[in-house]
mmCIF file of C-alpha atoms in Angstrom:
data_model
loop_
_atom_site.group_PDB
_atom_site.id
_atom_site.type_symbol
_atom_site.label_atom_id
_atom_site.label_comp_id
_atom_site.label_asym_id
_atom_site.label_seq_id
_atom_site.Cartn_x
_atom_site.Cartn_y
_atom_site.Cartn_z
ATOM 1 C CA MET A 1 -49.917 -50.419 -11.555
ATOM 2 C CA ILE A 2 -52.308 -51.808 -8.969
ATOM 3 C CA LEU A 3 -52.304 -55.611 -8.799
ATOM 4 C CA GLY A 4 -54.822 -56.056 -6.020
ATOM 5 C CA ILE A 5 -56.858 -54.331 -3.334
ATOM 6 C CA GLY A 6 -58.348 -55.916 -0.240
ATOM 7 C CA THR A 7 -60.151 -54.690 2.846
ATOM 8 C CA ASP A 8 -61.541 -56.339 5.940
ATOM 9 C CA LEU A 9 -63.469 -55.341 9.046
ATOM 10 C CA ALA A 10 -63.128 -57.452 12.214
ATOM 11 C CA ASN A 11 -65.155 -57.269 15.403
ATOM 12 C CA ILE A 12 -62.745 -56.937 18.344
ATOM 13 C CA ALA A 13 -65.182 -58.591 20.768
ATOM 14 C CA ARG A 14 -65.458 -61.590 18.433
ATOM 15 C CA ILE A 15 -61.669 -61.982 18.349
ATOM 16 C CA ALA A 16 -61.563 -61.610 22.164
ATOM 17 C CA GLY A 17 -64.155 -64.393 22.444
ATOM 18 C CA VAL A 18 -62.133 -66.680 20.185
ATOM 19 C CA LEU A 19 -59.023 -65.941 22.266
ATOM 20 C CA ASP A 20 -60.957 -66.826 25.439
ATOM 21 C CA ARG A 21 -62.360 -70.058 23.972
ATOM 22 C CA HIS A 22 -59.347 -71.345 22.044
ATOM 23 C CA GLY A 23 -56.388 -69.523 23.615
ATOM 24 C CA ASP A 24 -52.949 -70.502 22.408
ATOM 25 C CA ARG A 25 -54.287 -72.970 19.842
ATOM 26 C CA PHE A 26 -55.864 -70.045 17.960
ATOM 27 C CA ARG A 27 -52.922 -67.710 18.589
ATOM 28 C CA THR A 28 -50.300 -70.084 17.194
ATOM 29 C CA ARG A 29 -52.419 -71.176 14.229
ATOM 30 C CA VAL A 30 -53.034 -67.619 12.997
ATOM 31 C CA PHE A 31 -50.251 -65.358 14.283
ATOM 32 C CA THR A 32 -46.461 -65.385 14.123
ATOM 33 C CA PRO A 33 -44.319 -65.157 17.286
ATOM 34 C CA THR A 34 -43.490 -61.525 16.414
ATOM 35 C CA GLU A 35 -47.172 -60.619 16.094
ATOM 36 C CA LEU A 36 -47.970 -62.336 19.393
ATOM 37 C CA ALA A 37 -45.094 -60.580 21.186
ATOM 38 C CA ARG A 38 -46.323 -57.175 20.002
ATOM 39 C CA ALA A 39 -49.893 -57.946 21.078
ATOM 40 C CA ALA A 40 -48.714 -59.125 24.510
ATOM 41 C CA ARG A 41 -47.046 -55.730 25.080
ATOM 42 C CA ARG A 42 -50.259 -53.846 24.295
ATOM 43 C CA PRO A 43 -52.969 -53.027 26.852
ATOM 44 C CA HIS A 44 -55.674 -54.410 24.521
ATOM 45 C CA GLU A 45 -54.347 -57.668 23.060
ATOM 46 C CA ALA A 46 -57.602 -58.478 21.287
ATOM 47 C CA ALA A 47 -57.656 -55.134 19.418
ATOM 48 C CA THR A 48 -54.047 -55.593 18.297
ATOM 49 C CA LEU A 49 -54.716 -59.131 17.070
ATOM 50 C CA ALA A 50 -58.028 -58.123 15.448
ATOM 51 C CA LYS A 51 -56.173 -55.550 13.331
ATOM 52 C CA ARG A 52 -53.661 -58.189 12.267
ATOM 53 C CA TRP A 53 -56.469 -60.666 11.535
ATOM 54 C CA ALA A 54 -58.139 -58.026 9.345
ATOM 55 C CA ALA A 55 -54.818 -57.304 7.589
ATOM 56 C CA LYS A 56 -54.323 -60.985 6.766
ATOM 57 C CA GLU A 57 -57.873 -61.244 5.417
ATOM 58 C CA ALA A 58 -57.395 -58.062 3.363
ATOM 59 C CA CYS A 59 -54.034 -59.283 2.041
ATOM 60 C CA SER A 60 -55.502 -62.606 0.961
ATOM 61 C CA LYS A 61 -58.212 -60.715 -0.923
ATOM 62 C CA ALA A 62 -55.626 -58.435 -2.570
ATOM 63 C CA LEU A 63 -53.739 -61.571 -3.653
ATOM 64 C CA GLY A 64 -56.959 -62.610 -5.399
ATOM 65 C CA THR A 65 -57.368 -65.843 -3.494
ATOM 66 C CA GLY A 66 -59.009 -65.205 -0.167
ATOM 67 C CA LEU A 67 -57.911 -67.794 2.362
ATOM 68 C CA ARG A 68 -57.905 -70.716 -0.032
ATOM 69 C CA MET A 69 -55.533 -72.217 -2.582
ATOM 70 C CA GLY A 70 -52.942 -73.051 0.072
ATOM 71 C CA ILE A 71 -52.390 -69.672 1.715
ATOM 72 C CA ALA A 72 -51.859 -70.139 5.441
ATOM 73 C CA TRP A 73 -52.533 -67.474 8.051
ATOM 74 C CA ARG A 74 -48.899 -67.440 9.107
ATOM 75 C CA ASP A 75 -47.748 -66.978 5.472
ATOM 76 C CA MET A 76 -48.759 -63.333 6.031
ATOM 77 C CA ALA A 77 -46.968 -61.577 8.903
ATOM 78 C CA VAL A 78 -47.819 -58.054 10.030
ATOM 79 C CA THR A 79 -44.956 -56.094 11.567
ATOM 80 C CA ASN A 80 -44.184 -52.428 12.074
ATOM 81 C CA ASN A 81 -41.176 -50.486 10.841
ATOM 82 C CA ARG A 82 -39.174 -48.179 13.138
ATOM 83 C CA ALA A 83 -41.642 -45.357 12.567
ATOM 84 C CA GLY A 84 -44.559 -47.626 13.541
ATOM 85 C CA GLN A 85 -45.926 -48.017 10.005
ATOM 86 C CA PRO A 86 -47.462 -51.472 9.494
ATOM 87 C CA GLN A 87 -45.943 -53.795 6.901
ATOM 88 C CA ILE A 88 -46.871 -57.230 5.594
ATOM 89 C CA HIS A 89 -44.243 -59.861 4.877
ATOM 90 C CA LEU A 90 -45.182 -62.901 2.811
ATOM 91 C CA THR A 91 -43.731 -66.402 2.909
ATOM 92 C CA GLY A 92 -44.808 -69.784 1.589
ATOM 93 C CA TRP A 93 -47.638 -69.971 -0.889
ATOM 94 C CA ALA A 94 -48.596 -66.308 -0.335
ATOM 95 C CA ALA A 95 -45.129 -65.245 -1.534
ATOM 96 C CA GLU A 96 -45.401 -67.626 -4.491
ATOM 97 C CA ARG A 97 -48.802 -66.160 -5.412
ATOM 98 C CA LEU A 98 -47.398 -62.618 -5.223
ATOM 99 C CA ALA A 99 -44.471 -63.575 -7.466
ATOM 100 C CA ALA A 100 -46.841 -65.185 -9.985
ATOM 101 C CA MET A 101 -49.072 -62.110 -10.198
ATOM 102 C CA THR A 102 -46.183 -59.640 -10.527
ATOM 103 C CA PRO A 103 -45.479 -58.820 -14.200
ATOM 104 C CA PRO A 104 -41.982 -59.402 -15.570
ATOM 105 C CA GLY A 105 -39.733 -56.381 -15.111
ATOM 106 C CA HIS A 106 -41.671 -55.236 -12.035
ATOM 107 C CA VAL A 107 -41.279 -55.441 -8.270
ATOM 108 C CA ALA A 108 -44.300 -55.850 -6.012
ATOM 109 C CA ARG A 109 -44.864 -53.538 -3.081
ATOM 110 C CA ILE A 110 -47.529 -54.140 -0.443
ATOM 111 C CA HIS A 111 -49.150 -51.160 1.280
ATOM 112 C CA VAL A 112 -51.212 -51.742 4.424
ATOM 113 C CA THR A 113 -53.106 -49.494 6.781
ATOM 114 C CA LEU A 114 -54.702 -50.533 10.076
ATOM 115 C CA THR A 115 -57.158 -48.826 12.387
ATOM 116 C CA ASP A 116 -59.408 -49.682 15.282
ATOM 117 C CA ASP A 117 -62.244 -47.954 17.063
ATOM 118 C CA HIS A 118 -63.895 -50.319 19.504
ATOM 119 C CA PRO A 119 -65.671 -52.551 18.616
ATOM 120 C CA TRP A 120 -64.144 -52.576 15.124
ATOM 121 C CA ALA A 121 -60.707 -53.195 13.633
ATOM 122 C CA GLN A 122 -60.144 -52.498 9.957
ATOM 123 C CA ALA A 123 -57.363 -53.076 7.445
ATOM 124 C CA MET A 124 -56.816 -52.150 3.832
ATOM 125 C CA VAL A 125 -54.128 -53.646 1.596
ATOM 126 C CA VAL A 126 -53.025 -52.439 -1.826
ATOM 127 C CA ILE A 127 -50.514 -54.427 -3.873
ATOM 128 C CA GLU A 128 -48.638 -52.326 -6.397
ATOM 129 C CA ALA A 129 -46.250 -53.346 -9.176
ATOM 130 C CA LEU A 130 -43.378 -50.930 -9.734
ATOM 131 C CA ALA A 131 -41.218 -51.050 -12.854
ATOM 132 C CA GLU A 132 -37.677 -52.120 -12.042
ATOM 133 C CA ILE A 133 -35.065 -49.488 -12.723
ATOM 134 C CA SER A 134 -32.261 -50.647 -15.013
ATOM 135 C CA GLY A 135 -28.638 -50.121 -13.980
ATOM 136 C CA ALA A 136 -28.101 -47.199 -16.386
ATOM 137 C CA ALA A 137 -31.328 -45.479 -15.337
ATOM 138 C CA ALA A 138 -30.475 -45.933 -11.646
ATOM 139 C CA GLU A 139 -27.026 -44.374 -12.208
ATOM 140 C CA ASN A 140 -28.605 -41.343 -13.897
ATOM 141 C CA MET A 141 -30.914 -40.854 -10.887
ATOM 142 C CA SER A 142 -28.059 -40.614 -8.376
#
């Protein structure tokens, strides 16, 4: 079952301007060290960070809170798996909110997709609840 859906569109030039004006103060307030390291390796840092900004906004919307109720920017971290697929990891109040909205007997899974086409970066997040498989059912599946 779908627990939440969120989307966001960010202007890359706007994020570049914020980076120019506020530099590391902005970077460290919003992004994790892993996100910053990935962006630093990319030829267009602002586009990489704009996609992650959009993902965090979209995730907060999918959690049903927006960026209020105690969710911090760094409570949502965007990484990539070995295949390059983006993932969102939650900590702090964002993780607590996800646990509270997940029905008993279910496990939450967060799906995220990112794209950019200058001057825009876009993200979409879908939070899904999957029924947990009992021990007997899991044995029958193997």
